[in-house]
Short mmCIF file of C-alpha atoms in Angstrom, two decimals:
data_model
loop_
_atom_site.label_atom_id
_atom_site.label_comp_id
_atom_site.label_asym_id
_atom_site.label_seq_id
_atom_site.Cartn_x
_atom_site.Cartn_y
_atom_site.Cartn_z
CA UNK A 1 0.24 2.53 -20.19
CA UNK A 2 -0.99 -0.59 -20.37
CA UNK A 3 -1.32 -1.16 -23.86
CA UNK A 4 -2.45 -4.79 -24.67
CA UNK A 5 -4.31 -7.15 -22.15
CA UNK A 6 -2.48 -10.11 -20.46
CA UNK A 7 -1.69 -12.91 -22.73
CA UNK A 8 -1.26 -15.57 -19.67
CA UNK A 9 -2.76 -16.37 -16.03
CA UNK A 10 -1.13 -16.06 -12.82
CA UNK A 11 1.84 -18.55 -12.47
CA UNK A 12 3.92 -19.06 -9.51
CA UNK A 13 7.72 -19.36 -8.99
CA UNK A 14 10.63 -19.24 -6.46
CA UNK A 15 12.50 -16.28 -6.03
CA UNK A 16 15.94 -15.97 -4.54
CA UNK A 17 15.64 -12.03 -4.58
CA UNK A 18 12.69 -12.25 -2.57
CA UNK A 19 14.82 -15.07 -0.04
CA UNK A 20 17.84 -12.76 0.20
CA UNK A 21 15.51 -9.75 0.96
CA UNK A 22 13.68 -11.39 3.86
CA UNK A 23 16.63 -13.19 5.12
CA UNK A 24 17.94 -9.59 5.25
CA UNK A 25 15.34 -8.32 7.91
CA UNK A 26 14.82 -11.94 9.90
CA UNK A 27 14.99 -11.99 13.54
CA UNK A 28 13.86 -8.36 13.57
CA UNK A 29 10.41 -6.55 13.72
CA UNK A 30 8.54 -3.29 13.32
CA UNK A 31 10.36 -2.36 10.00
CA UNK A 32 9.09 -0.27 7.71
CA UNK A 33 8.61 -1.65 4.16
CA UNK A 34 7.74 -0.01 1.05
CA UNK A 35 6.04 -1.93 -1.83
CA UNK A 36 5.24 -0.36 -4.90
CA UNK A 37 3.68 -2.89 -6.95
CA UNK A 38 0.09 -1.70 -5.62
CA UNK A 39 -1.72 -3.03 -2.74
CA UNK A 40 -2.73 -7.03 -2.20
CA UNK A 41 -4.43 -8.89 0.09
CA UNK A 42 -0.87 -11.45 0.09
CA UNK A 43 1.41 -9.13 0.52
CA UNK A 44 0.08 -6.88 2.65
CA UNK A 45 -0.81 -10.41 5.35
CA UNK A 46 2.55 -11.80 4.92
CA UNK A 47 4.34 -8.52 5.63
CA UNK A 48 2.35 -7.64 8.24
CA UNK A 49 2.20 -11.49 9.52
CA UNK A 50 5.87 -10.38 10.15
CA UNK A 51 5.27 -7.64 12.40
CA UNK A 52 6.09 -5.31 9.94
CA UNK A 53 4.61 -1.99 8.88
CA UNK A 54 3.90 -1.45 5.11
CA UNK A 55 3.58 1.30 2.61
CA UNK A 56 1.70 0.14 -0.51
CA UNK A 57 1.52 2.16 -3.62
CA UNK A 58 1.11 1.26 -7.07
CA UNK A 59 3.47 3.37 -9.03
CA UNK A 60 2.96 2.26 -12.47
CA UNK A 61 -1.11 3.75 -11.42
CA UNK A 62 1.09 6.95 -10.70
CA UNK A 63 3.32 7.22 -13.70
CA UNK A 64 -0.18 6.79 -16.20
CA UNK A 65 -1.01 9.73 -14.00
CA UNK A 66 1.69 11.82 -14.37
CA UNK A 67 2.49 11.00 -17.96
CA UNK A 68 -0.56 9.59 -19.85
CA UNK A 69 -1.11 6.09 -21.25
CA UNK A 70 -0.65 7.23 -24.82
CA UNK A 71 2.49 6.55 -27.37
CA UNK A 72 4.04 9.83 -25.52
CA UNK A 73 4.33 8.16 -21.91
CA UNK A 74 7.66 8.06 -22.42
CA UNK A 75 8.36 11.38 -23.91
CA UNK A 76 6.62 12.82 -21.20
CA UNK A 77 9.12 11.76 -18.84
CA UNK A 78 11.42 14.16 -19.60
CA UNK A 79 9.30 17.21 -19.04
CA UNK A 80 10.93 18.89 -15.96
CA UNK A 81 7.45 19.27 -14.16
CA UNK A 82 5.58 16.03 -14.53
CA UNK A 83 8.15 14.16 -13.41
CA UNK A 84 8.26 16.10 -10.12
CA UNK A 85 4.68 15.76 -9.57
CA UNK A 86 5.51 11.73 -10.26
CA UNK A 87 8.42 11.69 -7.53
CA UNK A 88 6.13 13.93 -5.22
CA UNK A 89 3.12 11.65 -5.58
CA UNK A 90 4.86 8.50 -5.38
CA UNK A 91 8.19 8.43 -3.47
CA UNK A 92 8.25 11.86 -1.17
CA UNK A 93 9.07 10.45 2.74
CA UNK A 94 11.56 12.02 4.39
CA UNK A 95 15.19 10.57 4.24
CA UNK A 96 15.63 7.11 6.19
CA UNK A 97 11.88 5.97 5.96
CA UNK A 98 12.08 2.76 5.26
CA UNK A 99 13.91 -0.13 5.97
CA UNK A 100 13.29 -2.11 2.86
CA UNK A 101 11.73 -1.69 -0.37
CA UNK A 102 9.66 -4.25 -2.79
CA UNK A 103 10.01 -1.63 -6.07
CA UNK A 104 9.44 -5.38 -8.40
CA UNK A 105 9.99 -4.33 -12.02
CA UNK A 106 8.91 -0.63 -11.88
CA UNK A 107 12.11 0.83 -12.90
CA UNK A 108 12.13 -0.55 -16.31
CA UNK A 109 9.47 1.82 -17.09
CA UNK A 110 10.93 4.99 -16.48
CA UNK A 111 13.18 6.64 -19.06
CA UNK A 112 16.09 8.95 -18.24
CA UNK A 113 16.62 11.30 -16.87
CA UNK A 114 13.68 10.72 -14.40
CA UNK A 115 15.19 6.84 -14.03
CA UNK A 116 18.41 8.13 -12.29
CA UNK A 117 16.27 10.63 -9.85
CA UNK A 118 13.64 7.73 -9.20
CA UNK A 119 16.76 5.65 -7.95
CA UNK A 120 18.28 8.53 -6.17
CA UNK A 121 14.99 9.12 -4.37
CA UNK A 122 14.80 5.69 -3.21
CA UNK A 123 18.56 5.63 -2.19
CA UNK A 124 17.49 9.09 0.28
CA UNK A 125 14.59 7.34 1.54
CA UNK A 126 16.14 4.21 2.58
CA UNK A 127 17.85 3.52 5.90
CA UNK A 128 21.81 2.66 5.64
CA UNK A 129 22.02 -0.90 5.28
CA UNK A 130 18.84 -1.49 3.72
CA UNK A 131 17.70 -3.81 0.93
CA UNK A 132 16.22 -3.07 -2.17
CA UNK A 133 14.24 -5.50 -4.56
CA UNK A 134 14.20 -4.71 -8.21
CA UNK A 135 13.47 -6.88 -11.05
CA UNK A 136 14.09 -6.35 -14.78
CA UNK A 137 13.64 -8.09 -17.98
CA UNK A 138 16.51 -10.23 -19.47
CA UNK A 139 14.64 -10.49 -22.74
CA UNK A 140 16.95 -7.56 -24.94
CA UNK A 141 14.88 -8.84 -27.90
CA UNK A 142 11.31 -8.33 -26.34
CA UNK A 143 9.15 -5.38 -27.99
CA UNK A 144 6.75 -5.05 -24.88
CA UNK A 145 7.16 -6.98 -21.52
CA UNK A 146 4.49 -8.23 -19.10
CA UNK A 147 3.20 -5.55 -16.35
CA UNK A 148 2.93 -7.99 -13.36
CA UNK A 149 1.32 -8.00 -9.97
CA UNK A 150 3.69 -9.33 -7.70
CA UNK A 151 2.63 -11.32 -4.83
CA UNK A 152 4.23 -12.81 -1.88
CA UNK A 153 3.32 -16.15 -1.13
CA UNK A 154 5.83 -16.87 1.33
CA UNK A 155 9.21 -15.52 1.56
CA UNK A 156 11.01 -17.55 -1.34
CA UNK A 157 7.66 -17.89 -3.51
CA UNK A 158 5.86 -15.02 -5.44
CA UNK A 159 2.74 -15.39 -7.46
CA UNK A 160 3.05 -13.39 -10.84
CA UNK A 161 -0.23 -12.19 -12.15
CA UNK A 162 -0.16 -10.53 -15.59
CA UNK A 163 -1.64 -7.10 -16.37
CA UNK A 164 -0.95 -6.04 -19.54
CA UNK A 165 2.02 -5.96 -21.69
CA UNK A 166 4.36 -2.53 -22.45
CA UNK A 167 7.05 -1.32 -24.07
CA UNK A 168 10.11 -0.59 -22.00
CA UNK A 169 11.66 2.31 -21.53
CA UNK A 170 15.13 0.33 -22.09
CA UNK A 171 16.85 -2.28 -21.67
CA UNK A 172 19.34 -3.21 -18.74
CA UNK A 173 22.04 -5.56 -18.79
CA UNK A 174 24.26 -6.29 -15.72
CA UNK A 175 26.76 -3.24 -16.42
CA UNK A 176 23.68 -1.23 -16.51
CA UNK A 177 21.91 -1.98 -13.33
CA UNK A 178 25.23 -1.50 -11.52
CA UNK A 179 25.56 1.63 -13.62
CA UNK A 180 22.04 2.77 -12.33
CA UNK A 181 22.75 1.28 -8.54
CA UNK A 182 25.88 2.72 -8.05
CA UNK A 183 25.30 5.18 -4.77
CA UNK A 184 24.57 1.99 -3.08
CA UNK A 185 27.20 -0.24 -1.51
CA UNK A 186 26.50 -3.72 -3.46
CA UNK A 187 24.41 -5.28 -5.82
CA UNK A 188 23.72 -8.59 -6.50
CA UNK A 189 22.37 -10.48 -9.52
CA UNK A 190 19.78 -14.10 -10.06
CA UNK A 191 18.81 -14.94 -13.33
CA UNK A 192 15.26 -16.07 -13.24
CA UNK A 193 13.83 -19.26 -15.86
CA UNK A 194 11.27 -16.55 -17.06
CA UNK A 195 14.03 -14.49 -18.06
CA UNK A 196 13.78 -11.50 -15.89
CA UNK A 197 16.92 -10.28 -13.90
CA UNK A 198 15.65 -10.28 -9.82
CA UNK A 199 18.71 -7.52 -8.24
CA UNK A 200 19.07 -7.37 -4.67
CA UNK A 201 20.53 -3.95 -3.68
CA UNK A 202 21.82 -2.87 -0.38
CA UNK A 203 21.91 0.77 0.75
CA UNK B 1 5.03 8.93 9.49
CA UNK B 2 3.90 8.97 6.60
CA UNK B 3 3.39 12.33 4.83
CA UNK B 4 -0.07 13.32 3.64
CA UNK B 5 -0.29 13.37 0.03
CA UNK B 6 -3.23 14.34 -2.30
CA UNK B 7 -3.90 11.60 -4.98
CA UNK B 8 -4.86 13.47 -7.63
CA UNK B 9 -3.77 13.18 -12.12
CA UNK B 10 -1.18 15.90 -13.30
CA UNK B 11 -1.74 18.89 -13.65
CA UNK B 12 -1.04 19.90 -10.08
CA UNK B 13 -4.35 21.41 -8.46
CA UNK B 14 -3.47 23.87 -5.63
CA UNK B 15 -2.41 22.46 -2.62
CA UNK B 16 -5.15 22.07 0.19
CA UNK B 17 -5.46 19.92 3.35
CA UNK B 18 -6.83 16.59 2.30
CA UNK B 19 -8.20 16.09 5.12
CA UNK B 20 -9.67 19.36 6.86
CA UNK B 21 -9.97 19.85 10.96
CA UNK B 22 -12.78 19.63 11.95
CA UNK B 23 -12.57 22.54 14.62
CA UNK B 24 -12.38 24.92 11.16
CA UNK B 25 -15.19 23.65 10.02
CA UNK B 26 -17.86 23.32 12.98
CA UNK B 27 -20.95 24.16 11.20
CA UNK B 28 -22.82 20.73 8.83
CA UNK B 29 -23.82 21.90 6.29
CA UNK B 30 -26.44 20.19 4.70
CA UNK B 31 -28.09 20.43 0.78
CA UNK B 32 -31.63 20.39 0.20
CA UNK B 33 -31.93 16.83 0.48
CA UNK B 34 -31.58 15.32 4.03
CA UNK B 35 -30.20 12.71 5.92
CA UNK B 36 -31.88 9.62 4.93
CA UNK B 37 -32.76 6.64 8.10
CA UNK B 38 -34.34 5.17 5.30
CA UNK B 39 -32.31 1.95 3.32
CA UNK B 40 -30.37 2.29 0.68
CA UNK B 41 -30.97 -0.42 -2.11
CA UNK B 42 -27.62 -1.56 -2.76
CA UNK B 43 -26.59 -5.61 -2.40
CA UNK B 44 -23.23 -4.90 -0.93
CA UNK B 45 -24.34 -3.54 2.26
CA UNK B 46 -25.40 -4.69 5.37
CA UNK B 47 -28.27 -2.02 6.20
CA UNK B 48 -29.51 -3.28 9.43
CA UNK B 49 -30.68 -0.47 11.32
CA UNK B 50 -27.94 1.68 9.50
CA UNK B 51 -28.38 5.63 8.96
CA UNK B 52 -27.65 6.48 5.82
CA UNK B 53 -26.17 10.11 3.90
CA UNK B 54 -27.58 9.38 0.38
CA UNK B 55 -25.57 9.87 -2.46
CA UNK B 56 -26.88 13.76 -3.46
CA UNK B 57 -26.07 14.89 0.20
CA UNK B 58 -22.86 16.52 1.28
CA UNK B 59 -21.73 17.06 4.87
CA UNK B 60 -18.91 19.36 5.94
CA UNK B 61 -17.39 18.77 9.65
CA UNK B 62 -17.63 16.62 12.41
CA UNK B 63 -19.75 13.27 12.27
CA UNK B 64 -20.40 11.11 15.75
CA UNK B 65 -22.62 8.08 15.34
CA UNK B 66 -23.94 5.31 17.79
CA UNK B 67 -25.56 3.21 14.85
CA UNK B 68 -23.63 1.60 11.93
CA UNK B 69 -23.52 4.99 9.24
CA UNK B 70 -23.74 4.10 5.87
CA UNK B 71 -22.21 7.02 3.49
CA UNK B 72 -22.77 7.28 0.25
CA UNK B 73 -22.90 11.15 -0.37
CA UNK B 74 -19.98 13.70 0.20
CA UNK B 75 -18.60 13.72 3.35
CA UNK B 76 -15.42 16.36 4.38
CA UNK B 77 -14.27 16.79 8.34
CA UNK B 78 -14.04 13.77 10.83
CA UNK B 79 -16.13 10.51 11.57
CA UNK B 80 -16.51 9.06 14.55
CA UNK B 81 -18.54 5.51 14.89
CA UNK B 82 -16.34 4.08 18.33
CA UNK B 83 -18.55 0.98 18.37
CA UNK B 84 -20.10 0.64 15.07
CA UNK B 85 -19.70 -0.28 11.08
CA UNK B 86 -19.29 2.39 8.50
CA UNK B 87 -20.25 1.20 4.83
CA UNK B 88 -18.72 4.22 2.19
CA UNK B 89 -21.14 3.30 -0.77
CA UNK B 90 -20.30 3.20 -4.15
CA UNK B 91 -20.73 6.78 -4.70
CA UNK B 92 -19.23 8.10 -1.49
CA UNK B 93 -16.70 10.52 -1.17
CA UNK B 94 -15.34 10.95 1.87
CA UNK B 95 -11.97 13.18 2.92
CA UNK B 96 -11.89 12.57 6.75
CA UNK B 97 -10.20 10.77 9.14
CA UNK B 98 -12.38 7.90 10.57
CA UNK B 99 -12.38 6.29 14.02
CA UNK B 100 -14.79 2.99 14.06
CA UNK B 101 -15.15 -0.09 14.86
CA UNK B 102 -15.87 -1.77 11.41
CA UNK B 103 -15.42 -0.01 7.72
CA UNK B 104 -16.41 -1.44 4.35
CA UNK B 105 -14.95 0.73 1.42
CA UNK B 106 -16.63 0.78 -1.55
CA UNK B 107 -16.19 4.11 -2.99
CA UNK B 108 -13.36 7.16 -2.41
CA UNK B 109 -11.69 7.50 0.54
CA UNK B 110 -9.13 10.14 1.45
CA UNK B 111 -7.77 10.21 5.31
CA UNK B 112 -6.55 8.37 8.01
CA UNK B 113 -8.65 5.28 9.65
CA UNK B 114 -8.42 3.65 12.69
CA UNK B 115 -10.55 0.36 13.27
CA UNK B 116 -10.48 -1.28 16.35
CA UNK B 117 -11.73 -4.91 14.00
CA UNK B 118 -11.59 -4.78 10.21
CA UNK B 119 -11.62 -2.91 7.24
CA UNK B 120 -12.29 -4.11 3.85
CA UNK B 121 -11.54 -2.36 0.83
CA UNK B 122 -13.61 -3.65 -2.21
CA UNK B 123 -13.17 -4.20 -5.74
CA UNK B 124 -13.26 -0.87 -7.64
CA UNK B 125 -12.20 1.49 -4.22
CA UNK B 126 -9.90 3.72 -3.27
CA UNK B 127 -8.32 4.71 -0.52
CA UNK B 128 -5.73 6.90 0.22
CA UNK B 129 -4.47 7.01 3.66
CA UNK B 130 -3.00 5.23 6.43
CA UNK B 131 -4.79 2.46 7.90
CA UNK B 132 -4.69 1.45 11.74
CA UNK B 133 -6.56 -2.00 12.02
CA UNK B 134 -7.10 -5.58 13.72
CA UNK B 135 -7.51 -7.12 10.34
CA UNK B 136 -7.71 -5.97 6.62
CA UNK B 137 -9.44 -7.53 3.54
CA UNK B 138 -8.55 -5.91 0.27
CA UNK B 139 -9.91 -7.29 -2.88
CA UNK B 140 -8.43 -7.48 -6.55
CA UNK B 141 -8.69 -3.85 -8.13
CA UNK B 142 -9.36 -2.26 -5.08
CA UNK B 143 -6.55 1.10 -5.25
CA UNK B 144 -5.26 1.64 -1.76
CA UNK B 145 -2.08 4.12 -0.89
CA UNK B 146 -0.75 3.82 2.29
CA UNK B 147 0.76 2.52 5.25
CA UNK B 148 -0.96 -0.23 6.62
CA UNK B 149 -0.48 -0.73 10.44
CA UNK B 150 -1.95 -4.28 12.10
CA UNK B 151 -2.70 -3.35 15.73
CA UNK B 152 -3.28 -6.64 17.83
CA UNK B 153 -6.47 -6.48 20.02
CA UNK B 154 -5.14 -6.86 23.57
CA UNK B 155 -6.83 -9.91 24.96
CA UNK B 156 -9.30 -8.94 27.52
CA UNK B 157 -8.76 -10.22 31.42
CA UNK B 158 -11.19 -13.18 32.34
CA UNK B 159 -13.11 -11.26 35.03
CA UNK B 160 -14.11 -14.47 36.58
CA UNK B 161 -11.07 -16.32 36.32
CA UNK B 162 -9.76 -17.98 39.55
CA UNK B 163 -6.54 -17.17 40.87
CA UNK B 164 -4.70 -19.95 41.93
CA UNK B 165 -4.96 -21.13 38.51
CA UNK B 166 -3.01 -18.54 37.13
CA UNK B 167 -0.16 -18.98 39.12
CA UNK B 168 -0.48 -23.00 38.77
CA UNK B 169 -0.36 -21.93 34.85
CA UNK B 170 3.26 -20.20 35.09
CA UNK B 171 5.19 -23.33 35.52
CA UNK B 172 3.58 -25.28 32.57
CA UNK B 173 4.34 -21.96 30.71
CA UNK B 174 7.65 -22.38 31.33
CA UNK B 175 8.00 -25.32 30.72
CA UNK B 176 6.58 -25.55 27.47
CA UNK B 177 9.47 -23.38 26.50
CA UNK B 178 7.94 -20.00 26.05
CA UNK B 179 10.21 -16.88 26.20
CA UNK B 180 7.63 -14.69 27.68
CA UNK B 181 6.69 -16.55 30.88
CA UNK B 182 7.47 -14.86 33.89
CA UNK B 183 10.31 -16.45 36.07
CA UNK B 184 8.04 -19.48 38.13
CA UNK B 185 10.30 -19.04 40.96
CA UNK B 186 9.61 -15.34 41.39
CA UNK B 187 5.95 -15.90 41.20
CA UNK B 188 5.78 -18.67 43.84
CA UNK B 189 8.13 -16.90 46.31
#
């Protein structure tokens, strides 16, 4: 899936999505947080730091997995039975697991209809009342987007560290993402410098 | 919690424990080629005294060791090393759940671990499981899925500590403003 190598080094910025996610569980302990953009030595210390317990996965290691790396990853999608073997590799907890979840920019690689049941899933597996942190490119023009590592360095900076670059599966403008977040009772929107859309989502 | 899932590529293989008990399988099994005391040549371990399962050997069931273990062979069932350091070489493959003190991943892991100090999962691992430790080190392109759980050592009682010094120590507590000091007043009366 990830097509061409990264054209840039890490680079740091602030990030209110990440503020208004960890303002959302302050004061309180022994949550259960779900990160998907693959394990990290930062993230897992400063979650942890917190007195939190956290579920690391790297789902974009799961979708090449379930659906290839080749020019039919996103074809693939729609077959019936990979994409359950995706949603039962990467997101099957019981309902209420978690009470947050770090899913980054993950969602902008998954095509319908398996999109809408990846959201779903994550909407079952989170706790009324808990956040969600999703980010998505701004860029409607952009071919192929970065794949980035996300990682905390404290709880309004993030380190991005390029990956690769691939195409996405679409792309999402504000009447979209509240399209796709609907089942959930708000969403809010920052627009980022680097032109990616950071959504804050509570359950 | 968490559920146990099998990390494997599509297509679906047919479901099996990943981690089998190790009262099913009792008997170890052992190939042709033994259990090795001798080193291992490899610079990322520590091989001080360590036993090691060499890389062509494959052990089903239950594994109890009072030395640090190095394993870099096959290894299904359960490892216990209370007080000691496990290494999982670069061609290990281990599906167990693992009790030790110390554990430095460097191959394939699949199970549950619980490490009373640190674990460190190394460039080019995997591990699927959930982790129970003191203190983790994961490096860049290490895979790891799983919860990860930091358990606080409980600090041990001074055996030889005086005390009237502890109870002279509650006030100051207090007064330095910490919400976990014990009511002076109670202590004194």
């Amino acid at each position: 899936m990830l097509g061409t190598p990264p054209r840039t080094q890490a680079l740091s910025r602030n990030s209110n999505g990440l503020e208004q996610f960890f303002s959302s569980i302050r004061g309180r302990s022994a949550l259960s947080i779900l990160d998907l953009a693959g394990a990290s030595q930062s993230n897992i210390t400063f979650i942890t730091t917190l007195g939190h317990r956290l579920y690391s996965d790297d789902v974009l290691h799961t979708l090449t997995g379930a659906f290839g790396s080749g020019k039919d990853f996103l074809t693939r999608q729609s077959e019936g039975e990979r994409a359950e073997f995706f949603l039962k590799q990467s997101l099957d907890f019981p309902d209420d697991t978690f009470d947050g979840a770090l899913v980054w920019d993950t969602l902008q690689f998954l095509a319908s209809p398996l999109l809408q049941l990846t959201v779903d899933r994550l909407h079952r597996i989170l706790r009324p009342g808990a956040y969600l942190l999703s980010f998505f490119s701004a860029d409607e023009k952009a071919r192929e987007i970065a794949v980035i590592s996300y990682r905390i360095q404290n709880s309004m900076t993030l380190q991005l560290a390029p990956r690769g670059e691939t195409r996405p599966a679409q792309f999402f403008n504000n009447r979209a993402i509240e399209r796709l977040f609907q089942n959930f009772s708000s969403v809010k929107f920052f627009l980022t410098r680097d032109n990616q859309r950071e959504v804050i989502v509570r359950r | 919690m968490w559920n146990k899932r099998k990390e494997e590529e599509y297509p679906v293989r047919p479901a099996a424990s990943a981690v089998p008990s190790a009262a099913a399988n009792p008997v170890i099994q052992k190939e042709s080629i033994p259990m090795s005391a001798s080193p291992m040549r490899h610079p990322e371990a520590d091989f001080r005294s360590a036993a090691v399962i060499g890389k062509s050997v494959m052990i089903k069931g239950q594994i109890v060791s009072r030395e640090d273990l190095t394993i870099d062979g096959e290894v299904e069932g359960t490892v216990e090393l209370q007080e000691h350091r496990l290494t999982i070489g670069p061609h290990g493959k281990v599906r167990a759940d693992i009790k030790a003190r110390e554990i430095v991943v460097l191959g394939n892991l699949y199970g549950n671990v619980d490490v009373a100090d640190k674990i460190e999962i190394r460039k080019d691992a995997k591990l699927v499981g959930d982790i129970k430790t003191a203190r983790i080190v994961i490096e860049d392109g290490a895979y790891f899925k799983g919860t990860t759980d930091i358990v606080r050592p409980e600090p041990k009682p001074a055996a030889s500590a005086p005390k009237p010094a502890a109870v002279q120590a509650v006030p100051a507590m207090a007064s330095a403003g910490s919400g976990n000091a014990t009511p002076a007043a109670e202590v004194k009366r």
